[in-house]
Amino acid sequence: MELYTGTPYWPVKNKLWDYFNPLKENLSVDVVIVGAGITGALVAHEMLRYGIDCCVVDKRTPGLGSSSASTALLQYEIDVPLCRMAEMMPEKDAVLAYRSCLEAIGDLEELLASTGVDGGFLRVPSVQYADSRRALHTIRREYEIRRKHALPVVYFDSDELKRKMRIDARGALVNTVSAQIDTYKAATGLLRHDIERSALRLYSHTEITGRRRQDDGYVLTTSEGYRIDCKRLVIASGFEAGEFLHGRPMELTTTFAIASEPVDPSRLWIGRSLIWQMRDPYLYIRTDGNRIIVGGEDVRTNDSERRRLLLPEKAAVLERKFRRLYPDIPFRREFAWAGTFSTTRDGLPLIGAAERDPHMLFALGYGGNGITFSRIAARILAKKVIGRVDAAAHVFRLDRPSL
Ligand SMILES: Cc1cc2nc3c(=O)[nH]c(=O)nc-3n(C[C@H](O)[C@H](O)[C@H](O)COP(=O)(O)OP(=O)(O)OC[C@H]3O[C@@H](n4cnc5c(N)ncnc54)[C@H](O)[C@@H]3O)c2cc1C
């Protein structure tokens, strides 16, 4: 599958990791993690911390899946607002999902600091603004429910929003617990760290093409015809996981992003907050250094030819929308790309064992919080392998009614 079209900014910004280590023998290991993106990197790191015998396998060069196309905002807010999520599941579960994301941002910060991996992590405020009456109504409901559960949130009315953020809108939810990251750098940095420090086995350019269930696990076959015997199989293969999700339809969509040339820093907005709309799909903005990154304009197709044709038009729309929000900030587009995307009905990831198969575990962070979901998956699945149950595991399991 073509996971992105155009030139994502991150692999150009970072030095490409020319890792090449295809599997060239049969192997026996307790856990095989399929996918060397941010999810595979985080899951492997957590498993190694618990002393679990594991390896990572990827058909591409590590990090060059969706993780290299991500715009990488880290927010505890999920695409489905808490006030709506609480109508789809018990309110306490929806709150637990939000709290898990909040914790995951702190976990990521700590993990990168403790390993010394530079993943471009930066704490920045978040501003979610309403530019319609309907959105303002949702923002007010959302503010109430988040206050009720002591989740970090402040409300800005239109005057305060104009004064502090120079944004012309009806109101906004603001917090200071958000962050941003460089997903490609974080994923490849963490994999390198674990290869050097924990003897992680990472097999690149090795596709898992077949699998057979046996009594105590799986026998996997690779594209080169080698065999891997394992007790557990972790699917961290991102938007290409359809082949492992039999019977569960996945709607793949496309999301678009652009990055500007560096801008005179004195022209940028205060605090370089993450800025996003209360809308579906939403416009969102962040900075990286002195560049501005804008994303959104999602469409319900994953056809690579169609999105190749759509990219120039969508890039122009994103640029126009940014200019409308900040007419005083000069924006000259330098990068534009489109990436495969998917969400679930309730906005939550798929984490846990396959229905009726405890040997196949999923770490699929579908949605705008894919990266925080990956960190949550790492925690839940590593515990599961050693026979412990995470307190939030039931919220993300694959057989939950809200799906
Ligand atoms: C444009 C865009 C913007 C985004 N913005 C955000 C954001 O602001 N915040 C956020 O949290 N998330 C965001 N996301 C989502 C986030 O980027 C993803 O959730 C995350 O990168 C997925 O990482 P992953 O490791 O699961 O998948 P990937 O990075 O795609 O890695 C999966 C790997 O599995 C490998 N693989 C697949 N099948 C096989 C197989 N059979 N055998 C061997 N290997 C296989 C692939 O080669 C791939 O390298 C965004 C995504 C996009 C595209």
Coordinates of C-alpha atoms and ligand atoms in Angstrom, one line a residue:
M1 CA 0.0 0.0 0.0
E2 CA 1.2 3.5 -0.7
L3 CA 1.1 5.0 2.8
Y4 CA 1.8 8.5 1.6
T5 CA 1.9 10.6 -1.5
G6 CA 4.1 13.7 -2.0
T7 CA 7.1 14.5 0.1
P8 CA 6.6 14.4 3.9
Y9 CA 8.8 16.9 5.7
W10 CA 10.3 14.7 8.4
P11 CA 12.5 12.2 6.4
V12 CA 13.9 15.3 4.6
K13 CA 14.6 17.2 7.8
N14 CA 16.2 14.2 9.5
K15 CA 19.1 12.2 8.2
L16 CA 17.6 9.0 6.7
W17 CA 18.4 5.9 8.7
D18 CA 19.9 3.5 6.1
Y19 CA 19.2 0.3 8.1
F20 CA 19.3 -2.9 6.2
N21 CA 19.1 -6.2 8.0
P22 CA 16.8 -8.7 6.4
L23 CA 16.1 -12.0 8.2
K24 CA 18.3 -14.7 6.6
E25 CA 17.6 -17.7 8.8
N26 CA 14.8 -19.5 10.7
L27 CA 14.1 -18.0 14.1
S28 CA 12.4 -18.9 17.3
V29 CA 11.4 -16.0 19.7
D30 CA 8.7 -15.5 22.3
V31 CA 7.2 -12.3 20.7
V32 CA 7.3 -11.1 17.1
I33 CA 6.3 -7.4 16.6
V34 CA 5.2 -6.7 13.0
G35 CA 6.0 -3.1 12.2
A36 CA 9.0 -0.8 12.9
G37 CA 7.2 2.5 13.2
I38 CA 6.6 4.5 16.3
T39 CA 4.2 1.7 17.6
G40 CA 6.6 -1.1 17.0
A41 CA 9.4 0.9 18.6
L42 CA 7.4 1.7 21.7
V43 CA 6.0 -1.8 22.1
A44 CA 9.5 -3.4 21.7
H45 CA 11.0 -0.9 24.2
E46 CA 8.4 -1.7 26.8
M47 CA 8.7 -5.5 26.2
L48 CA 12.5 -5.3 26.6
R49 CA 12.0 -3.4 29.9
Y50 CA 10.0 -6.3 31.2
G51 CA 12.7 -8.8 30.0
I52 CA 10.4 -10.2 27.3
D53 CA 12.2 -12.1 24.4
C54 CA 11.1 -10.2 21.3
C55 CA 12.1 -9.1 17.8
V56 CA 10.7 -6.5 15.3
V57 CA 10.1 -7.2 11.7
D58 CA 9.4 -4.7 8.9
K59 CA 9.0 -5.0 5.2
R60 CA 10.3 -1.4 4.7
T61 CA 13.2 0.6 5.9
P62 CA 12.3 1.2 9.6
G63 CA 10.3 4.4 10.3
L64 CA 9.3 5.0 6.7
G65 CA 5.7 4.0 7.1
S66 CA 3.0 6.4 8.4
S67 CA 5.3 7.5 11.2
S68 CA 7.3 9.5 8.7
A69 CA 4.2 11.3 7.4
S70 CA 2.7 12.2 10.8
T71 CA 2.3 15.8 11.9
A72 CA 2.7 14.5 15.5
L73 CA 0.6 16.7 17.8
L74 CA 0.4 15.0 21.2
Q75 CA -2.9 15.8 22.8
Y76 CA -4.9 14.2 25.5
E77 CA -8.1 15.2 23.7
I78 CA -9.3 12.5 21.3
D79 CA -11.0 13.1 17.9
V80 CA -14.4 12.2 19.5
P81 CA -15.1 14.8 22.2
L82 CA -15.5 13.4 25.7
C83 CA -19.1 14.7 25.9
R84 CA -20.0 12.5 22.8
M85 CA -17.8 9.6 23.8
A86 CA -19.6 9.4 27.2
E87 CA -22.8 8.8 25.2
M88 CA -21.2 5.8 23.5
M89 CA -19.8 4.0 26.5
P90 CA -20.0 4.2 30.3
E91 CA -18.8 7.8 31.2
K92 CA -16.1 6.4 33.5
D93 CA -14.6 4.5 30.6
A94 CA -14.6 7.5 28.3
V95 CA -12.8 9.5 31.1
L96 CA -10.3 6.7 31.5
A97 CA -9.5 6.9 27.8
Y98 CA -8.9 10.6 28.1
R99 CA -6.8 10.1 31.2
S100 CA -4.8 7.4 29.6
C101 CA -3.9 9.8 26.7
L102 CA -2.9 12.5 29.3
E103 CA -0.6 10.0 31.0
A104 CA 0.8 8.8 27.7
I105 CA 2.1 12.3 26.9
G106 CA 4.0 12.3 30.2
D107 CA 5.2 8.7 29.7
L108 CA 6.6 9.7 26.3
E109 CA 8.4 12.7 27.7
E110 CA 9.9 10.6 30.5
L111 CA 10.8 7.7 28.2
L112 CA 12.7 10.0 25.7
A113 CA 14.4 11.8 28.6
S114 CA 15.5 8.7 30.4
T115 CA 16.8 7.0 27.2
G116 CA 18.4 10.2 25.9
V117 CA 16.7 9.8 22.6
D118 CA 16.0 13.1 20.9
G119 CA 12.5 12.7 19.5
G120 CA 11.9 16.4 19.1
F121 CA 9.5 16.4 22.1
L122 CA 8.4 19.8 23.2
R123 CA 5.6 20.8 25.6
V124 CA 3.3 23.4 24.0
P125 CA -0.2 24.7 24.9
S126 CA -3.2 23.5 22.9
V127 CA -6.0 25.8 21.7
Q128 CA -9.2 24.2 20.2
Y129 CA -11.3 26.9 18.8
A130 CA -15.0 27.1 17.7
D131 CA -15.8 29.0 14.6
S132 CA -19.5 28.2 14.4
R133 CA -22.4 28.3 16.8
R134 CA -22.7 24.5 16.8
A135 CA -19.0 24.1 17.6
L136 CA -19.3 26.6 20.4
H137 CA -22.2 24.6 21.8
T138 CA -20.0 21.5 21.8
I139 CA -17.1 23.4 23.3
R140 CA -19.3 24.5 26.2
R141 CA -20.6 21.0 26.8
E142 CA -17.0 19.7 26.6
Y143 CA -15.8 22.2 29.1
E144 CA -18.4 21.2 31.6
I145 CA -17.7 17.5 31.4
R146 CA -13.9 17.9 31.5
R147 CA -14.2 20.2 34.6
K148 CA -16.5 17.7 36.2
H149 CA -13.7 15.1 35.9
A150 CA -10.9 17.4 36.8
L151 CA -9.3 17.1 33.4
P152 CA -7.0 20.1 32.5
V153 CA -9.0 22.7 30.6
V154 CA -9.5 26.5 30.5
Y155 CA -12.2 28.3 28.5
F156 CA -11.3 31.4 26.4
D157 CA -14.2 33.6 25.2
S158 CA -13.8 35.4 21.8
D159 CA -12.2 38.5 23.4
E160 CA -9.6 36.5 25.3
L161 CA -8.9 34.4 22.2
K162 CA -8.4 37.5 20.1
R163 CA -6.2 39.2 22.7
K164 CA -4.0 36.2 23.6
M165 CA -3.9 34.2 20.4
R166 CA -4.9 36.7 17.7
I167 CA -7.6 34.2 16.6
D168 CA -11.0 35.5 15.5
A169 CA -13.4 32.9 16.6
R170 CA -16.3 32.3 19.1
G171 CA -14.4 30.6 21.9
A172 CA -11.8 27.9 22.7
L173 CA -10.7 25.2 25.0
V174 CA -7.1 25.7 26.1
N175 CA -4.7 23.5 28.0
T176 CA -1.0 23.5 28.8
V177 CA -0.4 19.8 29.0
S178 CA 0.0 19.1 25.3
A179 CA 3.2 18.5 23.3
Q180 CA 4.6 17.9 19.9
I181 CA 7.1 15.4 18.6
D182 CA 9.1 14.3 15.6
T183 CA 7.7 10.8 15.1
Y184 CA 10.3 9.6 12.6
K185 CA 13.2 10.8 14.8
A186 CA 11.6 9.4 17.9
A187 CA 10.8 6.0 16.3
T188 CA 14.2 5.5 14.7
G189 CA 16.0 6.9 17.7
L190 CA 14.3 4.5 20.1
L191 CA 14.9 1.5 17.8
R192 CA 18.6 2.4 17.5
H193 CA 18.9 2.9 21.3
D194 CA 17.4 -0.5 21.9
I195 CA 19.6 -2.3 19.3
E196 CA 22.6 -0.8 21.1
R197 CA 21.5 -1.0 24.7
S198 CA 19.2 -4.0 24.8
A199 CA 20.3 -6.1 21.9
L200 CA 17.0 -5.6 20.1
R201 CA 16.8 -7.8 17.0
L202 CA 15.3 -5.6 14.2
Y203 CA 14.8 -7.3 10.8
S204 CA 14.1 -4.8 8.0
H205 CA 13.0 -5.5 4.4
T206 CA 11.4 -8.7 5.7
E207 CA 7.7 -9.1 5.0
I208 CA 5.5 -11.4 7.0
T209 CA 3.6 -13.1 4.2
G210 CA 2.1 -16.2 5.9
R211 CA 1.1 -17.4 9.3
R212 CA -0.1 -20.7 10.7
R213 CA -1.6 -21.1 14.2
Q214 CA 0.0 -23.9 16.3
D215 CA -0.8 -25.0 19.8
D216 CA 1.3 -22.5 21.6
G217 CA 1.6 -19.7 19.1
Y218 CA 2.3 -19.1 15.5
V219 CA 4.6 -20.2 12.7
L220 CA 5.2 -17.2 10.5
T221 CA 6.6 -17.2 7.0
T222 CA 8.7 -14.3 5.5
S223 CA 8.9 -13.0 1.9
E224 CA 12.3 -14.7 1.6
G225 CA 10.9 -18.1 2.7
Y226 CA 12.2 -18.2 6.3
R227 CA 10.2 -19.4 9.2
I228 CA 9.7 -17.7 12.6
D229 CA 8.2 -19.7 15.5
C230 CA 6.7 -17.4 18.2
K231 CA 4.3 -17.6 21.1
R232 CA 2.7 -14.2 20.5
L233 CA 2.4 -12.1 17.4
V234 CA 2.0 -8.3 17.9
I235 CA 0.4 -6.5 15.0
A236 CA 1.9 -3.0 14.9
S237 CA 1.6 -2.7 11.2
G238 CA -0.4 0.6 11.2
F239 CA -2.9 1.2 8.4
E240 CA -1.8 -1.9 6.6
A241 CA -3.1 -4.2 9.3
G242 CA -6.2 -5.2 7.3
E243 CA -4.7 -8.5 6.4
F244 CA -4.6 -9.5 10.1
L245 CA -8.1 -8.1 11.0
H246 CA -10.3 -10.6 9.3
G247 CA -13.9 -9.8 9.2
R248 CA -13.4 -6.3 10.7
P249 CA -13.9 -3.7 8.0
M250 CA -11.5 -0.8 8.0
E251 CA -12.3 2.4 6.2
L252 CA -9.1 3.9 5.0
T253 CA -9.1 7.7 4.2
T254 CA -6.6 10.3 3.3
T255 CA -5.4 13.3 5.3
F256 CA -3.3 16.2 3.9
A257 CA -0.5 18.3 5.3
I258 CA 1.8 21.2 4.3
A259 CA 4.9 22.7 5.8
S260 CA 6.1 26.3 5.2
E261 CA 9.5 27.8 4.7
P262 CA 11.0 29.0 8.0
V263 CA 9.2 32.2 9.1
D264 CA 10.6 35.1 11.0
P265 CA 10.0 33.9 14.6
S266 CA 8.7 37.4 15.7
R267 CA 5.7 36.8 13.4
L268 CA 4.6 33.5 15.0
W269 CA 1.8 33.3 17.6
I270 CA 2.5 33.4 21.3
G271 CA 3.6 30.1 22.8
R272 CA 3.6 28.4 19.4
S273 CA 0.5 26.4 20.6
L274 CA -1.1 23.6 18.8
I275 CA -4.2 25.1 17.2
W276 CA -7.1 23.1 16.0
Q277 CA -10.7 23.5 15.1
M278 CA -13.7 21.9 16.8
R279 CA -15.0 20.3 13.6
D280 CA -15.0 17.0 11.8
P281 CA -12.7 16.9 9.8
Y282 CA -10.7 19.7 11.5
L283 CA -7.9 22.1 10.5
Y284 CA -4.8 22.0 12.7
I285 CA -1.6 23.9 13.0
R286 CA 1.7 23.5 14.8
T287 CA 5.2 24.7 14.4
D288 CA 8.5 22.9 14.0
G289 CA 11.4 25.2 14.6
N290 CA 10.3 28.3 12.7
R291 CA 8.3 26.4 10.2
I292 CA 4.5 26.2 10.3
I293 CA 2.8 22.8 9.6
V294 CA -0.9 22.8 8.7
G295 CA -3.1 19.7 8.3
G296 CA -6.6 18.5 7.7
E297 CA -8.9 18.4 4.6
D298 CA -9.5 14.6 5.0
V299 CA -11.3 12.8 2.2
R300 CA -12.9 9.4 2.2
T301 CA -10.6 7.6 -0.2
N302 CA -7.3 5.9 0.0
D303 CA -6.9 5.6 -3.8
S304 CA -3.3 6.7 -4.5
E305 CA -4.0 8.0 -7.9
R306 CA -7.0 10.1 -6.7
R307 CA -5.0 11.6 -3.9
R308 CA -2.1 12.4 -6.2
L309 CA -4.5 14.4 -8.2
L310 CA -6.1 16.0 -5.1
L311 CA -2.8 17.0 -3.4
P312 CA -2.2 20.4 -5.2
E313 CA -5.8 21.5 -4.6
K314 CA -5.9 20.4 -1.0
A315 CA -2.5 21.9 -0.2
A316 CA -3.8 25.2 -1.6
V317 CA -6.9 25.0 0.5
L318 CA -4.9 24.4 3.7
E319 CA -2.7 27.4 2.9
R320 CA -5.8 29.5 2.3
K321 CA -7.3 28.4 5.6
F322 CA -4.1 29.2 7.5
R323 CA -4.0 32.7 5.9
R324 CA -7.6 33.3 6.9
L325 CA -6.8 32.5 10.5
Y326 CA -3.5 34.4 10.6
P327 CA -3.5 37.0 7.7
D328 CA -0.4 38.7 9.2
I329 CA 1.9 35.7 9.1
P330 CA 3.7 35.1 5.8
F331 CA 3.3 31.5 4.7
R332 CA 5.2 30.1 1.8
R333 CA 4.6 26.4 1.2
E334 CA 7.7 24.2 0.9
F335 CA 6.3 20.7 1.5
A336 CA 3.0 19.0 0.8
W337 CA 2.0 15.4 1.3
A338 CA -1.0 13.2 1.8
G339 CA -1.2 10.2 4.1
T340 CA -3.4 7.2 4.6
F341 CA -5.5 7.5 7.7
S342 CA -8.2 5.7 9.6
T343 CA -10.4 6.2 12.6
T344 CA -12.8 4.0 14.6
R345 CA -16.4 4.7 15.3
D346 CA -15.7 5.6 19.0
G347 CA -12.4 7.3 18.3
L348 CA -10.4 4.8 20.3
P349 CA -7.6 2.5 19.1
L350 CA -7.7 -1.3 18.8
I351 CA -5.5 -2.7 21.6
G352 CA -5.6 -6.2 22.9
A353 CA -6.0 -9.8 21.9
A354 CA -7.8 -10.8 18.7
E355 CA -11.3 -12.2 19.4
R356 CA -10.9 -15.9 20.2
D357 CA -7.1 -15.8 19.8
P358 CA -5.0 -14.8 22.8
H359 CA -1.8 -15.3 20.8
M360 CA -2.4 -12.5 18.4
L361 CA -2.2 -9.0 19.9
F362 CA -3.1 -5.7 18.2
A363 CA -1.5 -2.4 18.7
L364 CA -3.4 -0.2 16.2
G365 CA -3.6 3.4 17.2
Y366 CA -6.1 4.5 14.6
G367 CA -7.1 8.2 14.9
G368 CA -5.6 11.6 15.4
N369 CA -4.0 10.5 18.7
G370 CA -2.2 7.6 17.0
I371 CA 1.1 8.3 18.8
T372 CA -0.3 8.5 22.3
F373 CA -2.4 5.4 21.5
S374 CA 0.8 3.6 20.6
R375 CA 2.3 4.4 24.0
I376 CA -0.9 3.1 25.7
A377 CA -0.7 -0.1 23.5
A378 CA 2.9 -0.7 24.6
R379 CA 1.9 -0.6 28.3
I380 CA -1.1 -2.7 27.9
L381 CA 0.4 -5.4 25.7
A382 CA 3.7 -5.8 27.6
K383 CA 1.7 -6.3 30.8
K384 CA -0.5 -8.8 29.0
V385 CA 2.5 -10.9 27.8
I386 CA 3.7 -11.2 31.4
G387 CA 0.1 -12.1 32.6
R388 CA -0.9 -8.8 34.2
V389 CA -4.0 -6.8 33.3
D390 CA -3.7 -3.0 32.8
A391 CA -6.5 -1.1 34.5
A392 CA -7.4 0.6 31.2
A393 CA -7.2 -2.5 29.0
H394 CA -11.0 -3.1 28.8
V395 CA -11.6 0.4 27.3
F396 CA -9.5 -0.3 24.2
R397 CA -10.2 -4.0 23.7
L398 CA -11.3 -5.2 20.3
D399 CA -14.7 -6.6 21.3
R400 CA -16.0 -3.5 23.1
P401 CA -19.6 -2.7 22.4
S402 CA -19.0 0.9 21.3
L403 CA -17.2 -0.3 18.1
Ligands
LIG1 C1 -0.6 13.1 7.8 C2 -0.8 12.4 9.2 C3 -0.9 13.2 10.3 C4 -1.0 12.6 11.5 N1 -1.1 13.4 12.7 C5 -1.0 12.8 13.9 C6 -0.9 13.6 15.0 O1 -0.9 14.9 14.9 N2 -0.9 13.0 16.2 C7 -0.9 11.7 16.4 O2 -0.8 11.2 17.5 N3 -1.0 10.9 15.3 C8 -1.0 11.4 14.0 N4 -1.1 10.6 12.9 C9 -1.2 9.2 13.1 C10 0.1 8.6 13.5 O3 1.1 9.1 12.6 C11 0.1 7.1 13.3 O4 -0.9 6.6 14.2 C12 1.4 6.4 13.6 O5 2.5 7.0 12.9 C13 1.3 5.0 13.2 O6 2.5 4.4 13.6 P1 2.7 2.8 13.4 O7 4.0 2.5 13.9 O8 1.5 2.1 14.0 O9 2.5 2.6 11.8 P2 3.7 2.8 10.7 O10 4.6 3.9 11.0 O11 3.0 2.8 9.4 O12 4.5 1.5 10.9 C14 4.0 0.2 10.5 C15 5.0 -0.6 9.8 O13 4.5 -1.9 9.6 C16 5.1 -2.4 8.4 N5 4.4 -3.5 7.9 C17 3.1 -3.5 7.5 N6 2.7 -4.8 7.1 C18 3.8 -5.6 7.3 C19 4.0 -7.0 7.1 N7 3.1 -7.8 6.6 N8 5.3 -7.5 7.3 C20 6.3 -6.7 7.8 N9 6.1 -5.3 8.0 C21 4.8 -4.8 7.8 C22 5.2 -1.2 7.5 O14 6.2 -1.4 6.6 C23 5.4 -0.1 8.5 O15 6.7 0.4 8.5 C24 -1.0 11.2 11.7 C25 -0.9 10.4 10.5 C26 -0.8 11.0 9.3 C27 -0.7 10.1 8.1

